[in-house]
Amino acid sequence: MNIIEVKKLHKIYDQDTHPVHAVRGVDLNFKEGEFAAVVGPSGSGKTTFLNMLGGLDDPTEGEIMIDSVNINELSNRKKINFRMNHIGFVFQAYNLIPVLTAKENVEFIMHLQGRSKHDRELRTKELLEAVDLADKLNVRPNKLSGGQQQRVAVARALASKPKFILADEPTANLDSKSAANLLEIMEKLNREEHITFIFSTHDQRVVDKARRVITLDDGMIKSDVQV
Amino acid sequence: MIWSIAWRNVWRNKLRSSVVIIAVSLGLMSGVFSSAFMKGWMGQRMDAVLLTELSYIQIHHPEFKENYEFRYFIEDPDPIMKEIKYLDEDIKLSKRMVINSMVASAETGTGVMIKGIDPEIEMKVSDINKKIIEGTYFADAGRNPVVIGKKLADKLDVSIKNKIILTIQDQDGNITSGAFRVAGIYKTSNTGFDGSTVFVKNHDLATLIGLEPGKAHEIAIVLPDKLDLEEMTEIIAAINPDLLTENWKDLSPEMGYMDDLMGVYMYIIIIIILFALCFAIINTMLMAVLERVKEIGMLMAVGMNKVRVFSMLMLESIFLTLTGGVFGIILGYLIYIFFRKNGLDMSIWGEGLEAMGFAAIIYPEFDYGMIVPIIILVILTGIFSSLYPAFKALRLNPSDAIRTE
Ligand SMILES: Nc1ncnc2c1ncn2[C@@H]1O[C@H](COP(=O)(O)OP(=O)(O)O)[C@@H](O)[C@H]1O
Ligand SMILES: [Mg+2]
């Protein structure tokens, strides 16, 4: 079953002044349990595409259905709640709240969701163990390496039990070893817990791990291959 | 959790937050202390008005005060006093003869107001006996004692035991003079009063002018705290419809006005100070928002709604302001404690102050009832200062905010 259906998606920035056609007519579906990479050179529209998938930006044209909900028709308020409850985000940087510890960062979304303390603590521990950070529970982000921070971000993204996780260049700021390690953890979560991951990258080693590779060029799909 | 994030955010930039907290502290410290100072100052003036100069309520012949003419006295004061006393055991009364006169020493002469009193009874409504700085308050048995103010003593160049001559126009228009011996010299915080008011025994004055000793021009009344001034004024006026009954607010409207204003004054000072501080707080909050654009964008992206973002920034601003506010109140209180015992000596300006009736040494008075309203004002300032920065944060578009290029 498709969890995401994208139809004739277009995005034009600054339509009135200097229009930039960042995404031009993308049609795509994602199934539950996918481990998909969106690749392409810088400026090809990866971030724009993922932001629209995550409801952070509105398409100029076309529609995005997530679990049969047209997210572009949601009010701003509902969209925020939809994001909180259904989509996990991992960004390239600035993922964590600097004044909170690793544990508190993971707990934070569950807090917003209004989950019980017992629930939160249990899941937080579980998730930080899953990303190999059981020993960093009470450490703040500035005392963690870049790789460790991104792993906390993955744990945080999973905390809300989302339908899928969007990761925009999650390894861009990492050295190759940390990048490989992060990918391994994501892959393990995908394999063992059936978590759906959609991530963008322009790192070949990351692309090699993906089971589906969607190549964007100048805002259009150049290829879409299952590996 | 938003509370703890907000609190920790305050301490992210320790130096910047400390500067604001110190500014708020100092502002409130001066606001709190100057209020205590004003309250003490006014309180002292008030005590002087109520206990030394006017008492709470005075009764006169309706025409007496136009020219202080001798003939407008209260015919039969004693039954009236009895009736008032009957209203409440704790009401204190004294009757006085009040006569405009000339006083002269060997040196010079001047106009004064003579108050003919029964020294024992007068003590119940006035604290003039406690203001004696030389001699005694009618303690010696000698003939025709008079108690005068320091200012008058200096002017006449007389001291204890010296003789002064009081010259009075009696009820038939004849001029009568009598020699009085200075028994005591008093000093209040009001040099105007000290220079123009002399006290003699009721009986001596009556003898001098040939009036029966029972009569009086003035009945002075002091009420216990439990009784309401305005209400009692009306009741007493109703008992004596033929006489003029006035309370101290009628007698000294400017003091009444000051008393009413005092309550407002404190708030005005504090609000002005807080308003000035607002700009520093807004500036700090604005910087806090601008340097955290990406973080706030991320928070909105992952599910923090506008209400929560707004609350977080508002709490941050409240914590910042409140921390300074609490320190400021404590500091102001400590300064008050320091000056409470020994008072603040304003005697460099003392002469001018005393001429206006204000004491030269001021004992501040802390109004504990102000603490909660001040804290509420501080919190409101925090909220007010966060509005603009928070609205700015809400206008962020998460997708733009988190873009890394
Ligand atoms: N907010 C924006 N306003 C105007 N143009 C933008 C904006 N964001 C991205 N673009 C343009 O859209 C195109 C696609 O950018 P982006 O989605 O960031 O690509 P990628 O993530 O693959 O590098 C680029 O030409 C970029 O300059
Ligand atoms: Mg990008």
PDB file of N, CA and C in Angstrom, chain B residues 34-103:
ATOM      1  N   SER B  34      12.726  54.208  46.860  1.00  0.00           N
ATOM      2  CA  SER B  34      12.214  55.584  46.850  1.00  0.00           C
ATOM      3  C   SER B  34      10.750  55.619  47.270  1.00  0.00           C
ATOM      4  N   SER B  35      10.029  54.517  47.008  1.00  0.00           N
ATOM      5  CA  SER B  35       8.653  54.459  47.490  1.00  0.00           C
ATOM      6  C   SER B  35       8.616  54.408  49.012  1.00  0.00           C
ATOM      7  N   ALA B  36       9.505  53.580  49.579  1.00  0.00           N
ATOM      8  CA  ALA B  36       9.565  53.483  51.044  1.00  0.00           C
ATOM      9  C   ALA B  36       9.961  54.832  51.633  1.00  0.00           C
ATOM     10  N   PHE B  37      10.858  55.497  50.930  1.00  0.00           N
ATOM     11  CA  PHE B  37      11.319  56.809  51.364  1.00  0.00           C
ATOM     12  C   PHE B  37      10.157  57.814  51.357  1.00  0.00           C
ATOM     13  N   MET B  38       9.437  57.837  50.247  1.00  0.00           N
ATOM     14  CA  MET B  38       8.301  58.748  50.133  1.00  0.00           C
ATOM     15  C   MET B  38       7.229  58.426  51.166  1.00  0.00           C
ATOM     16  N   LYS B  39       7.004  57.141  51.348  1.00  0.00           N
ATOM     17  CA  LYS B  39       5.962  56.731  52.281  1.00  0.00           C
ATOM     18  C   LYS B  39       6.329  57.162  53.700  1.00  0.00           C
ATOM     19  N   GLY B  40       7.612  56.973  54.039  1.00  0.00           N
ATOM     20  CA  GLY B  40       8.066  57.379  55.367  1.00  0.00           C
ATOM     21  C   GLY B  40       7.953  58.887  55.545  1.00  0.00           C
ATOM     22  N   TRP B  41       8.366  59.571  54.507  1.00  0.00           N
ATOM     23  CA  TRP B  41       8.391  61.036  54.533  1.00  0.00           C
ATOM     24  C   TRP B  41       6.978  61.594  54.713  1.00  0.00           C
ATOM     25  N   MET B  42       6.078  61.087  53.879  1.00  0.00           N
ATOM     26  CA  MET B  42       4.689  61.523  53.943  1.00  0.00           C
ATOM     27  C   MET B  42       4.061  61.096  55.263  1.00  0.00           C
ATOM     28  N   GLY B  43       4.432  59.874  55.704  1.00  0.00           N
ATOM     29  CA  GLY B  43       3.889  59.364  56.957  1.00  0.00           C
ATOM     30  C   GLY B  43       4.254  60.281  58.114  1.00  0.00           C
ATOM     31  N   GLN B  44       5.511  60.751  58.085  1.00  0.00           N
ATOM     32  CA  GLN B  44       5.951  61.637  59.160  1.00  0.00           C
ATOM     33  C   GLN B  44       5.204  62.964  59.118  1.00  0.00           C
ATOM     34  N   ARG B  45       5.036  63.463  57.897  1.00  0.00           N
ATOM     35  CA  ARG B  45       4.313  64.719  57.745  1.00  0.00           C
ATOM     36  C   ARG B  45       2.866  64.536  58.223  1.00  0.00           C
ATOM     37  N   MET B  46       2.340  63.365  57.884  1.00  0.00           N
ATOM     38  CA  MET B  46       0.978  63.054  58.269  1.00  0.00           C
ATOM     39  C   MET B  46       0.832  63.003  59.778  1.00  0.00           C
ATOM     40  N   ASP B  47       1.791  62.323  60.428  1.00  0.00           N
ATOM     41  CA  ASP B  47       1.756  62.255  61.891  1.00  0.00           C
ATOM     42  C   ASP B  47       1.790  63.650  62.470  1.00  0.00           C
ATOM     43  N   ALA B  48       2.634  64.499  61.870  1.00  0.00           N
ATOM     44  CA  ALA B  48       2.745  65.860  62.378  1.00  0.00           C
ATOM     45  C   ALA B  48       1.402  66.574  62.235  1.00  0.00           C
ATOM     46  N   VAL B  49       0.782  66.398  61.074  1.00  0.00           N
ATOM     47  CA  VAL B  49      -0.499  67.068  60.846  1.00  0.00           C
ATOM     48  C   VAL B  49      -1.548  66.555  61.829  1.00  0.00           C
ATOM     49  N   LEU B  50      -1.602  65.228  61.975  1.00  0.00           N
ATOM     50  CA  LEU B  50      -2.669  64.643  62.783  1.00  0.00           C
ATOM     51  C   LEU B  50      -2.413  64.786  64.271  1.00  0.00           C
ATOM     52  N   LEU B  51      -1.152  64.605  64.665  1.00  0.00           N
ATOM     53  CA  LEU B  51      -0.894  64.527  66.095  1.00  0.00           C
ATOM     54  C   LEU B  51      -0.423  65.847  66.688  1.00  0.00           C
ATOM     55  N   THR B  52       0.193  66.691  65.874  1.00  0.00           N
ATOM     56  CA  THR B  52       0.711  67.933  66.446  1.00  0.00           C
ATOM     57  C   THR B  52      -0.145  69.131  66.031  1.00  0.00           C
ATOM     58  N   GLU B  53      -0.478  69.207  64.767  1.00  0.00           N
ATOM     59  CA  GLU B  53      -1.035  70.454  64.271  1.00  0.00           C
ATOM     60  C   GLU B  53      -2.563  70.487  64.250  1.00  0.00           C
ATOM     61  N   LEU B  54      -3.173  69.477  63.683  1.00  0.00           N
ATOM     62  CA  LEU B  54      -4.613  69.599  63.440  1.00  0.00           C
ATOM     63  C   LEU B  54      -5.506  68.677  64.258  1.00  0.00           C
ATOM     64  N   SER B  55      -4.996  67.531  64.665  1.00  0.00           N
ATOM     65  CA  SER B  55      -5.802  66.413  65.159  1.00  0.00           C
ATOM     66  C   SER B  55      -6.707  65.940  64.012  1.00  0.00           C
ATOM     67  N   TYR B  56      -7.632  64.993  64.287  1.00  0.00           N
ATOM     68  CA  TYR B  56      -8.409  64.405  63.194  1.00  0.00           C
ATOM     69  C   TYR B  56      -9.593  65.279  62.784  1.00  0.00           C
ATOM     70  N   ILE B  57     -10.318  65.737  63.823  1.00  0.00           N
ATOM     71  CA  ILE B  57     -11.521  66.526  63.549  1.00  0.00           C
ATOM     72  C   ILE B  57     -11.508  67.750  64.456  1.00  0.00           C
ATOM     73  N   GLN B  58     -11.924  68.892  63.924  1.00  0.00           N
ATOM     74  CA  GLN B  58     -12.041  70.097  64.752  1.00  0.00           C
ATOM     75  C   GLN B  58     -13.458  70.648  64.653  1.00  0.00           C
ATOM     76  N   ILE B  59     -13.908  71.203  65.761  1.00  0.00           N
ATOM     77  CA  ILE B  59     -15.227  71.839  65.774  1.00  0.00           C
ATOM     78  C   ILE B  59     -15.040  73.305  66.150  1.00  0.00           C
ATOM     79  N   HIS B  60     -15.668  74.187  65.410  1.00  0.00           N
ATOM     80  CA  HIS B  60     -15.609  75.623  65.684  1.00  0.00           C
ATOM     81  C   HIS B  60     -17.001  76.239  65.553  1.00  0.00           C
ATOM     82  N   HIS B  61     -17.118  77.458  66.021  1.00  0.00           N
ATOM     83  CA  HIS B  61     -18.256  78.302  65.670  1.00  0.00           C
ATOM     84  C   HIS B  61     -18.154  78.542  64.168  1.00  0.00           C
ATOM     85  N   PRO B  62     -19.273  78.467  63.464  1.00  0.00           N
ATOM     86  CA  PRO B  62     -19.180  78.550  61.993  1.00  0.00           C
ATOM     87  C   PRO B  62     -18.466  79.799  61.477  1.00  0.00           C
ATOM     88  N   GLU B  63     -18.500  80.874  62.211  1.00  0.00           N
ATOM     89  CA  GLU B  63     -17.865  82.084  61.692  1.00  0.00           C
ATOM     90  C   GLU B  63     -16.464  82.323  62.238  1.00  0.00           C
ATOM     91  N   PHE B  64     -16.080  81.483  63.180  1.00  0.00           N
ATOM     92  CA  PHE B  64     -14.812  81.741  63.872  1.00  0.00           C
ATOM     93  C   PHE B  64     -13.611  81.825  62.929  1.00  0.00           C
ATOM     94  N   LYS B  65     -13.579  80.902  61.991  1.00  0.00           N
ATOM     95  CA  LYS B  65     -12.358  80.802  61.212  1.00  0.00           C
ATOM     96  C   LYS B  65     -12.186  81.882  60.145  1.00  0.00           C
ATOM     97  N   GLU B  66     -13.240  82.668  59.935  1.00  0.00           N
ATOM     98  CA  GLU B  66     -13.093  83.724  58.936  1.00  0.00           C
ATOM     99  C   GLU B  66     -12.004  84.708  59.337  1.00  0.00           C
ATOM    100  N   ASN B  67     -12.074  85.146  60.572  1.00  0.00           N
ATOM    101  CA  ASN B  67     -11.053  86.090  61.037  1.00  0.00           C
ATOM    102  C   ASN B  67     -10.457  85.725  62.383  1.00  0.00           C
ATOM    103  N   TYR B  68     -10.759  84.530  62.837  1.00  0.00           N
ATOM    104  CA  TYR B  68     -10.357  84.122  64.178  1.00  0.00           C
ATOM    105  C   TYR B  68     -10.807  85.181  65.192  1.00  0.00           C
ATOM    106  N   GLU B  69     -12.018  85.611  64.980  1.00  0.00           N
ATOM    107  CA  GLU B  69     -12.504  86.646  65.893  1.00  0.00           C
ATOM    108  C   GLU B  69     -12.873  86.033  67.220  1.00  0.00           C
ATOM    109  N   PHE B  70     -12.423  86.701  68.223  1.00  0.00           N
ATOM    110  CA  PHE B  70     -12.541  86.270  69.594  1.00  0.00           C
ATOM    111  C   PHE B  70     -13.960  85.881  69.989  1.00  0.00           C
ATOM    112  N   ARG B  71     -14.919  86.677  69.494  1.00  0.00           N
ATOM    113  CA  ARG B  71     -16.277  86.507  70.030  1.00  0.00           C
ATOM    114  C   ARG B  71     -17.011  85.271  69.523  1.00  0.00           C
ATOM    115  N   TYR B  72     -16.474  84.634  68.469  1.00  0.00           N
ATOM    116  CA  TYR B  72     -17.161  83.447  67.960  1.00  0.00           C
ATOM    117  C   TYR B  72     -16.690  82.198  68.683  1.00  0.00           C
ATOM    118  N   PHE B  73     -17.009  82.078  69.939  1.00  0.00           N
ATOM    119  CA  PHE B  73     -16.611  80.846  70.638  1.00  0.00           C
ATOM    120  C   PHE B  73     -17.767  79.876  70.747  1.00  0.00           C
ATOM    121  N   ILE B  74     -17.427  78.662  71.184  1.00  0.00           N
ATOM    122  CA  ILE B  74     -18.447  77.635  71.413  1.00  0.00           C
ATOM    123  C   ILE B  74     -18.952  77.854  72.826  1.00  0.00           C
ATOM    124  N   GLU B  75     -20.248  78.152  72.932  1.00  0.00           N
ATOM    125  CA  GLU B  75     -20.828  78.551  74.218  1.00  0.00           C
ATOM    126  C   GLU B  75     -20.586  77.523  75.314  1.00  0.00           C
ATOM    127  N   ASP B  76     -20.959  76.310  75.004  1.00  0.00           N
ATOM    128  CA  ASP B  76     -20.974  75.312  76.071  1.00  0.00           C
ATOM    129  C   ASP B  76     -20.332  74.009  75.591  1.00  0.00           C
ATOM    130  N   PRO B  77     -19.024  73.969  75.507  1.00  0.00           N
ATOM    131  CA  PRO B  77     -18.354  72.817  74.889  1.00  0.00           C
ATOM    132  C   PRO B  77     -18.470  71.505  75.670  1.00  0.00           C
ATOM    133  N   ASP B  78     -18.589  71.560  76.955  1.00  0.00           N
ATOM    134  CA  ASP B  78     -18.492  70.318  77.733  1.00  0.00           C
ATOM    135  C   ASP B  78     -19.562  69.272  77.402  1.00  0.00           C
ATOM    136  N   PRO B  79     -20.854  69.657  77.327  1.00  0.00           N
ATOM    137  CA  PRO B  79     -21.852  68.638  76.966  1.00  0.00           C
ATOM    138  C   PRO B  79     -21.609  68.059  75.572  1.00  0.00           C
ATOM    139  N   ILE B  80     -21.183  68.919  74.669  1.00  0.00           N
ATOM    140  CA  ILE B  80     -20.888  68.433  73.304  1.00  0.00           C
ATOM    141  C   ILE B  80     -19.798  67.361  73.368  1.00  0.00           C
ATOM    142  N   MET B  81     -18.759  67.670  74.133  1.00  0.00           N
ATOM    143  CA  MET B  81     -17.649  66.726  74.239  1.00  0.00           C
ATOM    144  C   MET B  81     -18.103  65.419  74.867  1.00  0.00           C
ATOM    145  N   LYS B  82     -18.965  65.538  75.845  1.00  0.00           N
ATOM    146  CA  LYS B  82     -19.471  64.348  76.517  1.00  0.00           C
ATOM    147  C   LYS B  82     -20.231  63.471  75.519  1.00  0.00           C
ATOM    148  N   GLU B  83     -21.022  64.127  74.704  1.00  0.00           N
ATOM    149  CA  GLU B  83     -21.841  63.396  73.754  1.00  0.00           C
ATOM    150  C   GLU B  83     -20.980  62.663  72.710  1.00  0.00           C
ATOM    151  N   ILE B  84     -19.923  63.344  72.290  1.00  0.00           N
ATOM    152  CA  ILE B  84     -19.017  62.719  71.309  1.00  0.00           C
ATOM    153  C   ILE B  84     -18.285  61.540  71.945  1.00  0.00           C
ATOM    154  N   LYS B  85     -17.855  61.776  73.154  1.00  0.00           N
ATOM    155  CA  LYS B  85     -17.157  60.718  73.887  1.00  0.00           C
ATOM    156  C   LYS B  85     -18.063  59.483  74.031  1.00  0.00           C
ATOM    157  N   TYR B  86     -19.368  59.768  74.111  1.00  0.00           N
ATOM    158  CA  TYR B  86     -20.350  58.715  74.288  1.00  0.00           C
ATOM    159  C   TYR B  86     -20.419  57.810  73.049  1.00  0.00           C
ATOM    160  N   LEU B  87     -20.036  58.354  71.875  1.00  0.00           N
ATOM    161  CA  LEU B  87     -20.041  57.570  70.634  1.00  0.00           C
ATOM    162  C   LEU B  87     -19.071  56.411  70.713  1.00  0.00           C
ATOM    163  N   ASP B  88     -17.917  56.694  71.311  1.00  0.00           N
ATOM    164  CA  ASP B  88     -16.931  55.632  71.467  1.00  0.00           C
ATOM    165  C   ASP B  88     -15.962  56.014  72.580  1.00  0.00           C
ATOM    166  N   GLU B  89     -15.734  55.073  73.458  1.00  0.00           N
ATOM    167  CA  GLU B  89     -14.841  55.279  74.607  1.00  0.00           C
ATOM    168  C   GLU B  89     -13.453  55.788  74.188  1.00  0.00           C
ATOM    169  N   ASP B  90     -12.989  55.304  73.014  1.00  0.00           N
ATOM    170  CA  ASP B  90     -11.602  55.571  72.636  1.00  0.00           C
ATOM    171  C   ASP B  90     -11.409  56.896  71.907  1.00  0.00           C
ATOM    172  N   ILE B  91     -12.470  57.641  71.711  1.00  0.00           N
ATOM    173  CA  ILE B  91     -12.304  58.960  71.096  1.00  0.00           C
ATOM    174  C   ILE B  91     -11.670  59.902  72.122  1.00  0.00           C
ATOM    175  N   LYS B  92     -10.665  60.647  71.692  1.00  0.00           N
ATOM    176  CA  LYS B  92      -9.980  61.584  72.590  1.00  0.00           C
ATOM    177  C   LYS B  92     -10.351  63.010  72.189  1.00  0.00           C
ATOM    178  N   LEU B  93     -10.599  63.841  73.206  1.00  0.00           N
ATOM    179  CA  LEU B  93     -11.001  65.218  72.915  1.00  0.00           C
ATOM    180  C   LEU B  93     -10.254  66.217  73.778  1.00  0.00           C
ATOM    181  N   SER B  94     -10.120  67.416  73.230  1.00  0.00           N
ATOM    182  CA  SER B  94      -9.566  68.512  74.030  1.00  0.00           C
ATOM    183  C   SER B  94     -10.202  69.800  73.528  1.00  0.00           C
ATOM    184  N   LYS B  95     -10.507  70.714  74.462  1.00  0.00           N
ATOM    185  CA  LYS B  95     -11.033  72.004  73.999  1.00  0.00           C
ATOM    186  C   LYS B  95      -9.932  73.038  74.127  1.00  0.00           C
ATOM    187  N   ARG B  96      -9.950  73.985  73.219  1.00  0.00           N
ATOM    188  CA  ARG B  96      -8.896  74.990  73.191  1.00  0.00           C
ATOM    189  C   ARG B  96      -9.498  76.375  73.014  1.00  0.00           C
ATOM    190  N   MET B  97      -8.854  77.353  73.615  1.00  0.00           N
ATOM    191  CA  MET B  97      -9.133  78.729  73.243  1.00  0.00           C
ATOM    192  C   MET B  97      -8.100  79.078  72.189  1.00  0.00           C
ATOM    193  N   VAL B  98      -8.508  79.749  71.165  1.00  0.00           N
ATOM    194  CA  VAL B  98      -7.571  80.095  70.101  1.00  0.00           C
ATOM    195  C   VAL B  98      -7.669  81.590  69.854  1.00  0.00           C
ATOM    196  N   ILE B  99      -6.586  82.295  70.080  1.00  0.00           N
ATOM    197  CA  ILE B  99      -6.645  83.749  69.991  1.00  0.00           C
ATOM    198  C   ILE B  99      -5.440  84.283  69.221  1.00  0.00           C
ATOM    199  N   ASN B 100      -5.734  85.108  68.263  1.00  0.00           N
ATOM    200  CA  ASN B 100      -4.645  85.808  67.570  1.00  0.00           C
ATOM    201  C   ASN B 100      -4.088  86.878  68.489  1.00  0.00           C
ATOM    202  N   SER B 101      -2.756  86.980  68.527  1.00  0.00           N
ATOM    203  CA  SER B 101      -2.215  87.982  69.448  1.00  0.00           C
ATOM    204  C   SER B 101      -0.847  88.435  68.986  1.00  0.00           C
ATOM    205  N   MET B 102      -0.352  89.422  69.676  1.00  0.00           N
ATOM    206  CA  MET B 102       1.018  89.876  69.459  1.00  0.00           C
ATOM    207  C   MET B 102       1.841  89.368  70.618  1.00  0.00           C
ATOM    208  N   VAL B 103       3.059  88.965  70.314  1.00  0.00           N
ATOM    209  CA  VAL B 103       3.954  88.562  71.389  1.00  0.00           C
ATOM    210  C   VAL B 103       5.198  89.439  71.286  1.00  0.00           C
TER     211      VAL B 103
END
